[in-house]
Tab-separated table of C-alpha atoms in Angstrom:
chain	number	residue	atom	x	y	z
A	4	UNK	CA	165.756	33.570	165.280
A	5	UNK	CA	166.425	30.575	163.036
A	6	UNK	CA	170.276	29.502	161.861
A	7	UNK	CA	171.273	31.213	159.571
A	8	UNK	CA	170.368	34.268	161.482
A	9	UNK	CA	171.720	37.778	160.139
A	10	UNK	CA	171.788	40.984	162.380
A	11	UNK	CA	172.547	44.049	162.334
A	12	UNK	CA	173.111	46.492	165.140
A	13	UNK	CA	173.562	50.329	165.431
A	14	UNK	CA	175.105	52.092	168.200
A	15	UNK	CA	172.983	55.594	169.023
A	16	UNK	CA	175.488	57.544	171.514
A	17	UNK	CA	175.942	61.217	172.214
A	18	UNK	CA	179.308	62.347	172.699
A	19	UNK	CA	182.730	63.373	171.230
A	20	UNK	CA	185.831	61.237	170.344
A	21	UNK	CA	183.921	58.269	170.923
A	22	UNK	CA	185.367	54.454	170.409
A	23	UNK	CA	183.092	51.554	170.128
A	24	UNK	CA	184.437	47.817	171.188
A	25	UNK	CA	181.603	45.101	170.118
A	26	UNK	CA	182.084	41.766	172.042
A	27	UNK	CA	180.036	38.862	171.070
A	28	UNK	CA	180.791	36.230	173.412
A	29	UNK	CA	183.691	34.102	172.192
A	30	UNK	CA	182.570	34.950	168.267
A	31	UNK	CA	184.259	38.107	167.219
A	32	UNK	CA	184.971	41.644	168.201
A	33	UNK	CA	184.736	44.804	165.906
A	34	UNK	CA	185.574	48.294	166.506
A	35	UNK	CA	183.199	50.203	164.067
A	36	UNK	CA	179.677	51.865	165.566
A	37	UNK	CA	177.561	48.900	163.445
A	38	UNK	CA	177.718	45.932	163.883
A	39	UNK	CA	176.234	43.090	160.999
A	40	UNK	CA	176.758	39.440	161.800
A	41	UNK	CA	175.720	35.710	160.592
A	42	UNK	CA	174.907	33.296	163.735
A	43	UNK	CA	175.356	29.968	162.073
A	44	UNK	CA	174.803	27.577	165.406
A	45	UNK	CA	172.083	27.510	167.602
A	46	UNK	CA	172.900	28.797	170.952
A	47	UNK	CA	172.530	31.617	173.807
A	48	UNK	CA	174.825	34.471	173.029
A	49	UNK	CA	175.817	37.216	175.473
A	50	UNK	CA	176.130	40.559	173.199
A	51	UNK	CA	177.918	43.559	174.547
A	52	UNK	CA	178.858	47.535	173.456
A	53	UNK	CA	181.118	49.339	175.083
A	54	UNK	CA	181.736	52.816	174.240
A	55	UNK	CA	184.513	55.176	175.457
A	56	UNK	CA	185.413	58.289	174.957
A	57	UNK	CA	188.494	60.770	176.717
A	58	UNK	CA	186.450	61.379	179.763
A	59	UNK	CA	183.867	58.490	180.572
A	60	UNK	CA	182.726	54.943	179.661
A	61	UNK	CA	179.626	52.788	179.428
A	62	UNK	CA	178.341	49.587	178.026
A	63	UNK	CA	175.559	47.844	177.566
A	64	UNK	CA	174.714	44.161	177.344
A	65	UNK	CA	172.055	41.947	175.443
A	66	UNK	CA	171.372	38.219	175.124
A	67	UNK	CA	170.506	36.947	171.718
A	68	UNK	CA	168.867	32.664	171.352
A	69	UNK	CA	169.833	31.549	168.189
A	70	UNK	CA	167.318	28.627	168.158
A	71	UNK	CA	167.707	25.199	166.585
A	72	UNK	CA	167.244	24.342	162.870
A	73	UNK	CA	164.917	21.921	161.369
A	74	UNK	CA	166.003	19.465	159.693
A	75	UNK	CA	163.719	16.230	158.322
A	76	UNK	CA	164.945	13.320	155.951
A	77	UNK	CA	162.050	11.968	153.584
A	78	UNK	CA	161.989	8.260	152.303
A	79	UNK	CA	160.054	7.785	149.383
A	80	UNK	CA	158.190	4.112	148.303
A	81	UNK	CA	157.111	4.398	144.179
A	82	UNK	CA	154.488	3.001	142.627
A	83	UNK	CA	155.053	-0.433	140.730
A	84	UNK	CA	152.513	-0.096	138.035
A	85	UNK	CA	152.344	2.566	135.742
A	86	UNK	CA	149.244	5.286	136.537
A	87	UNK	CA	149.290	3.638	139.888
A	88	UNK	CA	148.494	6.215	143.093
A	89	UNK	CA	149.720	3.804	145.986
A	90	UNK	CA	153.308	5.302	146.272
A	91	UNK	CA	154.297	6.792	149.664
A	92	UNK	CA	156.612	8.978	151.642
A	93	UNK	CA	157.913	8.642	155.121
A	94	UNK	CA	158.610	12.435	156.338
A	95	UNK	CA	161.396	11.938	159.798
A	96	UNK	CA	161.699	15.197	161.304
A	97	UNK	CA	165.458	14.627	163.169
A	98	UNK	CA	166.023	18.536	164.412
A	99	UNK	CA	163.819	21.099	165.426
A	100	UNK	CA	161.780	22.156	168.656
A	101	UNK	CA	157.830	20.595	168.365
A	102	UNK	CA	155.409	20.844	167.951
A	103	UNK	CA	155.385	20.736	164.163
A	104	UNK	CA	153.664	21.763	161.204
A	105	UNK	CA	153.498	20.399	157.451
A	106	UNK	CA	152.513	21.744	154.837
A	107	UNK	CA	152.635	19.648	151.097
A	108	UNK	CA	152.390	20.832	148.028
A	109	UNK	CA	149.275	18.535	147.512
A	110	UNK	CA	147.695	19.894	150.346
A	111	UNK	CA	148.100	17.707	152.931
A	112	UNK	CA	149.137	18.656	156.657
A	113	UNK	CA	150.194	15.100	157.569
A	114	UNK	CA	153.567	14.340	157.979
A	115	UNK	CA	154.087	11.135	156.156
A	116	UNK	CA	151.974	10.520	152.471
A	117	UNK	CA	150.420	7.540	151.448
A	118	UNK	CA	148.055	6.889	147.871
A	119	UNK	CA	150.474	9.053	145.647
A	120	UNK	CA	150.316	8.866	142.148
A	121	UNK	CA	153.745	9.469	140.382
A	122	UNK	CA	155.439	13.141	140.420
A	123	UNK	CA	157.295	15.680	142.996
A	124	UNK	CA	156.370	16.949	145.941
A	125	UNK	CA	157.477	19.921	147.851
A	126	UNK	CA	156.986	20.013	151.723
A	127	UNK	CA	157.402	22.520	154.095
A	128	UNK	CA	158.198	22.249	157.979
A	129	UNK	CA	157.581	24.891	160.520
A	130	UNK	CA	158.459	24.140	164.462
A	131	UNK	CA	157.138	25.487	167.209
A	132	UNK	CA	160.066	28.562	167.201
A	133	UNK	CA	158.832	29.450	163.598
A	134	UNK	CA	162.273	27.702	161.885
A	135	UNK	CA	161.563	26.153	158.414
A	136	UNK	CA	162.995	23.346	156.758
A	137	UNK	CA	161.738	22.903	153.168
A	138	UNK	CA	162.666	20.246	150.595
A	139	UNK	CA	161.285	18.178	147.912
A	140	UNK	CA	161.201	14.427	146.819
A	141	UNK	CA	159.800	12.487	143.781
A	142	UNK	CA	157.930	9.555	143.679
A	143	UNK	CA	158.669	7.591	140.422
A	144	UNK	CA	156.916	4.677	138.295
A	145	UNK	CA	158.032	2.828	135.805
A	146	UNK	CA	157.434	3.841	132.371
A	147	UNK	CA	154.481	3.154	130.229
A	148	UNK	CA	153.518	-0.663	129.315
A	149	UNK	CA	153.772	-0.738	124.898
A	150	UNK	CA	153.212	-3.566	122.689
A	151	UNK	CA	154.840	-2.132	119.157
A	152	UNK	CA	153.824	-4.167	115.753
A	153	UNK	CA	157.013	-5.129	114.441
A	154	UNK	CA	156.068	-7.400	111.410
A	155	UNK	CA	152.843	-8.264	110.090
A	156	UNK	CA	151.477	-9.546	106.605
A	157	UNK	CA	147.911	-9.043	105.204
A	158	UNK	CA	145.421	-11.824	103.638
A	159	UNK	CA	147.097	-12.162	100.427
A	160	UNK	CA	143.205	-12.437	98.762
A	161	UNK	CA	139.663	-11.160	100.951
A	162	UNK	CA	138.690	-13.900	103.015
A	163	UNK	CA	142.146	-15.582	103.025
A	164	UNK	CA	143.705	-17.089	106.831
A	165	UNK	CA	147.483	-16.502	105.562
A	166	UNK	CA	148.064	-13.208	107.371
A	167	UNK	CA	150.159	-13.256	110.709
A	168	UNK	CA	151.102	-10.668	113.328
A	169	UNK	CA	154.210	-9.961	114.906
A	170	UNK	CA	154.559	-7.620	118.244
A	171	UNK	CA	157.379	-6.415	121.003
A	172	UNK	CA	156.587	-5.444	124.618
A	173	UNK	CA	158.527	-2.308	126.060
A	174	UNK	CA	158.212	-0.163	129.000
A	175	UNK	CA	157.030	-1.503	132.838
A	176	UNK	CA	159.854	-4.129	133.862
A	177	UNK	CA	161.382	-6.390	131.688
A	178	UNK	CA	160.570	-10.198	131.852
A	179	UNK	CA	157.545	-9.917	129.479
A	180	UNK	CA	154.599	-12.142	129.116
A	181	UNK	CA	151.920	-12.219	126.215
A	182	UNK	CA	148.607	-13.790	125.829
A	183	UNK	CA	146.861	-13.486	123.173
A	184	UNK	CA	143.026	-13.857	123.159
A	185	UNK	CA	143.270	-16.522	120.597
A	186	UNK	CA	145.685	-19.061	122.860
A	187	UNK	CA	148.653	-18.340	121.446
A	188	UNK	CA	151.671	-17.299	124.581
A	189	UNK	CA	154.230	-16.481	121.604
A	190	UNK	CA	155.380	-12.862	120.349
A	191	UNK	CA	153.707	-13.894	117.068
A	192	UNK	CA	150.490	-15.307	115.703
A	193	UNK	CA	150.614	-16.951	112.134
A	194	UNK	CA	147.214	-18.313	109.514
A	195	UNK	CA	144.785	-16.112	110.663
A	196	UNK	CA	142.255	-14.419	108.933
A	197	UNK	CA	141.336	-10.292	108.567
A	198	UNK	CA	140.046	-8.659	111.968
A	199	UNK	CA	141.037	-7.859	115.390
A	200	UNK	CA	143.371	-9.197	117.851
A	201	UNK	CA	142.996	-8.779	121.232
A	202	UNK	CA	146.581	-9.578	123.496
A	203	UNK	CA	147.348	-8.773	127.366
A	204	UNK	CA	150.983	-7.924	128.162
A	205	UNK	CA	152.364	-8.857	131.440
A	206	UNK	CA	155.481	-6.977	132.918
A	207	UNK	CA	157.793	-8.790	135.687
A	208	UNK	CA	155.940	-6.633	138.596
A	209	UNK	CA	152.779	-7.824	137.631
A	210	UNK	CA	151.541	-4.747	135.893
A	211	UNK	CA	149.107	-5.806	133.219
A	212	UNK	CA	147.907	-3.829	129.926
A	213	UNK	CA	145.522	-4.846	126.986
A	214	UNK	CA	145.973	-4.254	123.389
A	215	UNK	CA	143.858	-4.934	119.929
A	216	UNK	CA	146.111	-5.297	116.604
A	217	UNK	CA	144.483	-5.668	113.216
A	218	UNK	CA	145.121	-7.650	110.796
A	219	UNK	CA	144.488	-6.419	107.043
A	220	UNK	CA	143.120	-8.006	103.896
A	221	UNK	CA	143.857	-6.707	99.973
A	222	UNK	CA	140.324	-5.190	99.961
A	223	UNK	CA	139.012	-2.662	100.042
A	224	UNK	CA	140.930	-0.604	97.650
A	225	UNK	CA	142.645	2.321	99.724
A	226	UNK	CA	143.913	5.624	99.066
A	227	UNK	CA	145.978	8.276	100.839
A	228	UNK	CA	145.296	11.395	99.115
A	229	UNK	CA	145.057	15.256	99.101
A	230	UNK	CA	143.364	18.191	97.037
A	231	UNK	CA	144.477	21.493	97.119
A	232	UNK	CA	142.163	24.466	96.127
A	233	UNK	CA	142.748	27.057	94.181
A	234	UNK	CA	145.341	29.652	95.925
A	235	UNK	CA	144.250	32.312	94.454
A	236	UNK	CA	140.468	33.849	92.514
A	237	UNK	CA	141.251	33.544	88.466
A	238	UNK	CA	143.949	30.868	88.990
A	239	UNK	CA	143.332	27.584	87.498
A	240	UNK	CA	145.971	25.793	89.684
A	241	UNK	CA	144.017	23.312	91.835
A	242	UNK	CA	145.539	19.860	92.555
A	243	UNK	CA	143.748	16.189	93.549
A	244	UNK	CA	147.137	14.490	94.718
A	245	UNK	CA	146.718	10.592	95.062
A	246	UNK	CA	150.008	9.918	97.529
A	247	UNK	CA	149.384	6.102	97.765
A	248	UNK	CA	147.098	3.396	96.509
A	249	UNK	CA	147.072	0.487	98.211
A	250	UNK	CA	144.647	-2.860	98.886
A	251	UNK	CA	143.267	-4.970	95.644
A	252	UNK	CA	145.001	-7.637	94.484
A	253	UNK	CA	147.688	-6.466	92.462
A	254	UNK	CA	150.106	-2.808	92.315
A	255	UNK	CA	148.908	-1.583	89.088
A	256	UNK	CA	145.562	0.854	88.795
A	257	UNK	CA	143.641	2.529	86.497
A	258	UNK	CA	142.562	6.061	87.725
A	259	UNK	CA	139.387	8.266	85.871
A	260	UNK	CA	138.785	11.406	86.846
A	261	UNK	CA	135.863	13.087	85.990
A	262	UNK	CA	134.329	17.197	86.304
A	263	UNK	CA	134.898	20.064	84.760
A	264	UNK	CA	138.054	18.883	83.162
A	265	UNK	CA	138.368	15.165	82.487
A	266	UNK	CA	141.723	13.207	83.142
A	267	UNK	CA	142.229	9.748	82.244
A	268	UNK	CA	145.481	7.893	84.065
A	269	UNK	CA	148.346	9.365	86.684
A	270	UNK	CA	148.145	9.988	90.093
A	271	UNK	CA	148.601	13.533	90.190
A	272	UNK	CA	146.320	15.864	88.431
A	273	UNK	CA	147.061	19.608	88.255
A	274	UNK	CA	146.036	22.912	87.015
A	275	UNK	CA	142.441	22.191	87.870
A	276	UNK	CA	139.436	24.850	87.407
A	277	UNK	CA	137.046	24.854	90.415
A	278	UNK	CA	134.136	22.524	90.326
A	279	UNK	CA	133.234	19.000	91.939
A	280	UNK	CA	135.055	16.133	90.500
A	281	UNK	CA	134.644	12.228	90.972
A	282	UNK	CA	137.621	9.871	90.533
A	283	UNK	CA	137.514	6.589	90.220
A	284	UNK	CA	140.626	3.833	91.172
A	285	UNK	CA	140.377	0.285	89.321
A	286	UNK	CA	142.557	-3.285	90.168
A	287	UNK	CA	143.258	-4.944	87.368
A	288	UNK	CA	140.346	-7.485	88.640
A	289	UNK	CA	138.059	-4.676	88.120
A	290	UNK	CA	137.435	-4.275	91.774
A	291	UNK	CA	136.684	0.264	91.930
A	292	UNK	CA	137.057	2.718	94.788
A	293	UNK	CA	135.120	6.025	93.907
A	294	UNK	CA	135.885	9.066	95.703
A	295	UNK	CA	134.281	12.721	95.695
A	296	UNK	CA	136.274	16.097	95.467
A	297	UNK	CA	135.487	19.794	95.305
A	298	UNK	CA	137.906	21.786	94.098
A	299	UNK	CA	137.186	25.016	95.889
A	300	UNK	CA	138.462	29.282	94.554
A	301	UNK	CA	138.761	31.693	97.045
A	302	UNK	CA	136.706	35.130	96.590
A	303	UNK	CA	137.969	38.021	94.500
A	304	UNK	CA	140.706	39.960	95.983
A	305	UNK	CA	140.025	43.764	95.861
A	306	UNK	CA	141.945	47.160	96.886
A	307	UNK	CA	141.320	50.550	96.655
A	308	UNK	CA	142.673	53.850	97.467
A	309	UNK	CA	140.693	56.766	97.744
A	310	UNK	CA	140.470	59.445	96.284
A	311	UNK	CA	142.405	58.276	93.401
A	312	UNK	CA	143.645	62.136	93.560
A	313	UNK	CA	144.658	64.461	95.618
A	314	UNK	CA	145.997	68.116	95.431
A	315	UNK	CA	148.036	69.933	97.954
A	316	UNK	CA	149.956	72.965	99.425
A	317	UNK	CA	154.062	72.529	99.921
A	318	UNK	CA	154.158	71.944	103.616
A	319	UNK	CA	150.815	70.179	104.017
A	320	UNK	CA	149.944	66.452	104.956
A	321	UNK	CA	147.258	64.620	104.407
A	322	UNK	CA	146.202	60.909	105.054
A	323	UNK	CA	146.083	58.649	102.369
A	324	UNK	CA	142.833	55.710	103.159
A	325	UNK	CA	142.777	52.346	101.600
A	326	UNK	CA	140.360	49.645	101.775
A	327	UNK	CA	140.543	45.773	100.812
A	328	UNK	CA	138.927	42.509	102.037
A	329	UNK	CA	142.257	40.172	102.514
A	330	UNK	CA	142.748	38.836	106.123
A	331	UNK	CA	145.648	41.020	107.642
A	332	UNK	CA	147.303	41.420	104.288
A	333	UNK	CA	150.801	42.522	103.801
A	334	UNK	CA	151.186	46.059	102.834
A	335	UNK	CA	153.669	47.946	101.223
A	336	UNK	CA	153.451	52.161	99.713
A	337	UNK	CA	155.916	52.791	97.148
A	338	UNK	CA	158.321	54.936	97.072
A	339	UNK	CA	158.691	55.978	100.592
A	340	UNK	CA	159.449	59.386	100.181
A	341	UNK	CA	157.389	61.535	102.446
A	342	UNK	CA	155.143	58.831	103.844
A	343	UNK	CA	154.833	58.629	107.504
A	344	UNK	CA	154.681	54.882	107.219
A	345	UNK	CA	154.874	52.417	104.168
A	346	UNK	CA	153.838	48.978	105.932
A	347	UNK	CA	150.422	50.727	107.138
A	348	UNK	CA	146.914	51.070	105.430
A	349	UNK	CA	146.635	54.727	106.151
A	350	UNK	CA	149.869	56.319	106.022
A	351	UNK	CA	149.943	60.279	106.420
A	352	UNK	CA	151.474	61.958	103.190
A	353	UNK	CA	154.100	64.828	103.580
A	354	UNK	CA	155.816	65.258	100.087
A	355	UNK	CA	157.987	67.978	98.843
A	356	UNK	CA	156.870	67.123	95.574
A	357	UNK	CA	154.425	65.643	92.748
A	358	UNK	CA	154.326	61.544	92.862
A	359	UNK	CA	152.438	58.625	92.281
A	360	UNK	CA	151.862	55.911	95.293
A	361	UNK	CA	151.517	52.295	94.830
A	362	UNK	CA	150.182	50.464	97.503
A	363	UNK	CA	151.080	46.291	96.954
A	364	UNK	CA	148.737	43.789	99.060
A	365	UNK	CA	149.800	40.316	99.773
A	366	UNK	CA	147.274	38.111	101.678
A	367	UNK	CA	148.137	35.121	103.714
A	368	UNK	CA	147.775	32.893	100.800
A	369	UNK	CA	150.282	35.120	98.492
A	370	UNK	CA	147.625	36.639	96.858
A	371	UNK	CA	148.450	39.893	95.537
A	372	UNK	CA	146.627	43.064	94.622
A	373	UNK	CA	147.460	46.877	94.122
A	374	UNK	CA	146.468	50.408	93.854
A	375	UNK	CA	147.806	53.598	93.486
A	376	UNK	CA	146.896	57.416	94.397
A	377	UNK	CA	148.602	60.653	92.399
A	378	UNK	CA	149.152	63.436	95.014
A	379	UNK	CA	150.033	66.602	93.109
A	380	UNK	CA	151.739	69.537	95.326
A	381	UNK	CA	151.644	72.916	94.808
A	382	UNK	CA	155.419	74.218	95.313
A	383	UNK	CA	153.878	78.229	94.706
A	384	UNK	CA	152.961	79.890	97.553
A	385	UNK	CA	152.353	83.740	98.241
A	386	UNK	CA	154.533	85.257	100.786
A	387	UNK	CA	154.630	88.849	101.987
A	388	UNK	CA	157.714	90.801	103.531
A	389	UNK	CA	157.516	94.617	104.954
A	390	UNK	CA	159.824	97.280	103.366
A	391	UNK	CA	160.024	99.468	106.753
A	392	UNK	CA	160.254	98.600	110.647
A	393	UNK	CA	160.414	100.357	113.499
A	394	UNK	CA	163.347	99.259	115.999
A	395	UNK	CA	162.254	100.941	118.709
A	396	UNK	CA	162.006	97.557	120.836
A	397	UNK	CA	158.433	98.316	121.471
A	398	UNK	CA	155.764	98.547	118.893
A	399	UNK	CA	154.659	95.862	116.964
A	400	UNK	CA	156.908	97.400	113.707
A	401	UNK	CA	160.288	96.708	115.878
A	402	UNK	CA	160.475	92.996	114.129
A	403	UNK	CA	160.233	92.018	110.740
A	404	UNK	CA	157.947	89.219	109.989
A	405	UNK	CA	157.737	86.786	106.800
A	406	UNK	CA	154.364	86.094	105.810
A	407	UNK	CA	152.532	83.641	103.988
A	408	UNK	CA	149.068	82.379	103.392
A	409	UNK	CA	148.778	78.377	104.066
């Protein structure tokens, strides 16, 4: 076996008044008829049991090879570059008895790795005595090449060359170089006009990665904006939410909105009915953005219990069925007395007495809607009880029995 190397031995002797004396070589000696042990070196071990008793003696004697461990050391090369796959690891196996096997968590049955893109990998090694040795080692890369936009300006009219951009490299290794397509080597580029920007970003291992920044103008007029249907059928709570205007030449607009209800100024515009609206955004040079909206209602939300009714005996149960069309509603019977569940949509019915249900429904948009069924129970019941018996122990008169009729 392979270090650590646990065993257990049992002594199987006939006899009387036995004593048991385990030797194993220099290691240890116990008295007991098992014997459990941890070899922790590799080695050839002479094992031995002797066993006495008052009248005779005998022994017995076993070797045991504790063979040697593996044990490897792995060097790891990373990758330079971001995304690269050239890193490598060089696997030296410095115990064990070859030949050897390897076994990698990518696969491979080489010993050393080459063409590795960044991550860990676990590898296993297996000598010729069946010993193991496993272990794992990451290769690493450096982290992601970024250019961020730190400042930039737009074209103050459409058309204008008075916008600039401003950026800051990050990530790879330090020692940055920039280039952008237009000539400029500096972190910022000044008087240009609307458009695109190409730039390459050089890290101090040579790493390269491109990026395009834009540079804006005051036109188009643009909007950041939301509309919210109505939540629920009958409501007249819609909302066309204008969160940001921006672009034009100036920071004041004019805003129209036109449909089923008409709204003239503001940004936000509530408690709409449903319908297609149009809204329209004006600078104060008259330049427009016009934007289409439909305001939408969800269907009718309907529940119902049937029958609305129902009449029953004292003791009996009965199951109470609902319908609706919400979307795994929320459900809850009221009161609770004598249901057999009050979250469910078909809850068995047990009452001691007369009451009315009421079922609420909530649907995932808060919707509501309710119902109710009248179960009426009647508490009268005949019952019939003998005036003789016979306790003889025997015929069927020897017990009195209660009757009823369910």
């Amino acid at each position: 076996g392979c270090p650590p190397l646990d065993i257990s031995l049992d002594a199987i002797v006939a006899g009387q008044d036995l004593s048991y004396l385990w030797r194993l070589d220099t290691l240890a000696t116990r008295f007991d008829s098992s014997l459990t042990y941890t070899f922790q070196e590799p080695g050839l071990y002479d094992l031995q049991l002797i066993v006495s008793s008052p009248y005779c003696r005998d022994s017995i004697s076993r070797q045991l090879e504790v063979f040697e461990p593996v044990e490897a050391s792995a060097t790891p090369t990373d990758n330079l570059c971001f995304g690269d796959e050239l890193g490598e690891i060089d696997l030296t196996v410095e115990r064990g008895t070859a030949p050897f096997q390897f076994d990698w968590s990518n696969g491979s049955g080489t010993e050393d790795q080459n063409r590795l893109a960044a991550g860990l990998y676990e590898f296993r090694i297996t000598d010729s005595n069946n010993c193991t040795f496993a272990d794992s080692i990451r290769i690493a890369e450096p982290a992601v090449l970024v250019a961020s936009l730190v400042d930039s300006a737009v074209a103050t009219c459409f058309g204008d060359s008075d916008a600039y951009l401003c950026l800051e490299a990050s990530g790879g290794v330090g020692d940055y170089q920039i280039e952008w397509a237009v000539g400029s080597r500096e972190a910022c580029i000044e008087n240009i006009p609307a458009g695109n920007y190409p730039v390459l970003i050089r890290d101090a291992n040579g790493c390269e990665r491109n990026f395009t920044f834009e540079a804006l103008e005051n036109r188009p007029i643009q909007l950041i904006d939301r509309a919210e249907n109505i939540s629920c059928f009958g409501r007249a709570d819609g909302l066309i939410s204008l969160d940001s205007i921006t672009g034009g030449v100036s920071d004041f607009y004019n805003t129209t909105l036109t449909g089923p209800d008409n709204r003239v100024g503001g940004r936000q515009f509530f408690n709409l009915i449903p319908g297609n609206y149009q809204l329209t955004v004006q600078d104060l040079e008259g330049c427009t953005l016009t934007k289409d909206y439909a305001i939408g209602e969800p269907d009718s939300l309907w529940l119902n219990v049937l029958p609305d009714t129902i009449r029953m005996g004292l003791g009996d149960s009965v199951q109470i069925e609902s319908a609706h069309n919400a979307f795994d509603p929320l459900l809850d019977w009221l009161p609770p007395t004598g249901l057999s569940c009050t979250n469910c949509e078909n809850p068995i019915a047990s009452p001691q007495e007369s009451n009315l249900y009421t079922i609420f429904l909530t649907d995932a948009a808060g919707c509501m809607a309710r119902d109710t069924d009248r179960i009426f129970v009647d508490a009268n019941r005949a019952y019939y009880i003998p005036t003789a018996y016979t306790p003889d122990g025997v015929t069927r008169n020897a017990r009195i029995r209660i009757r009823t009729r369910l």
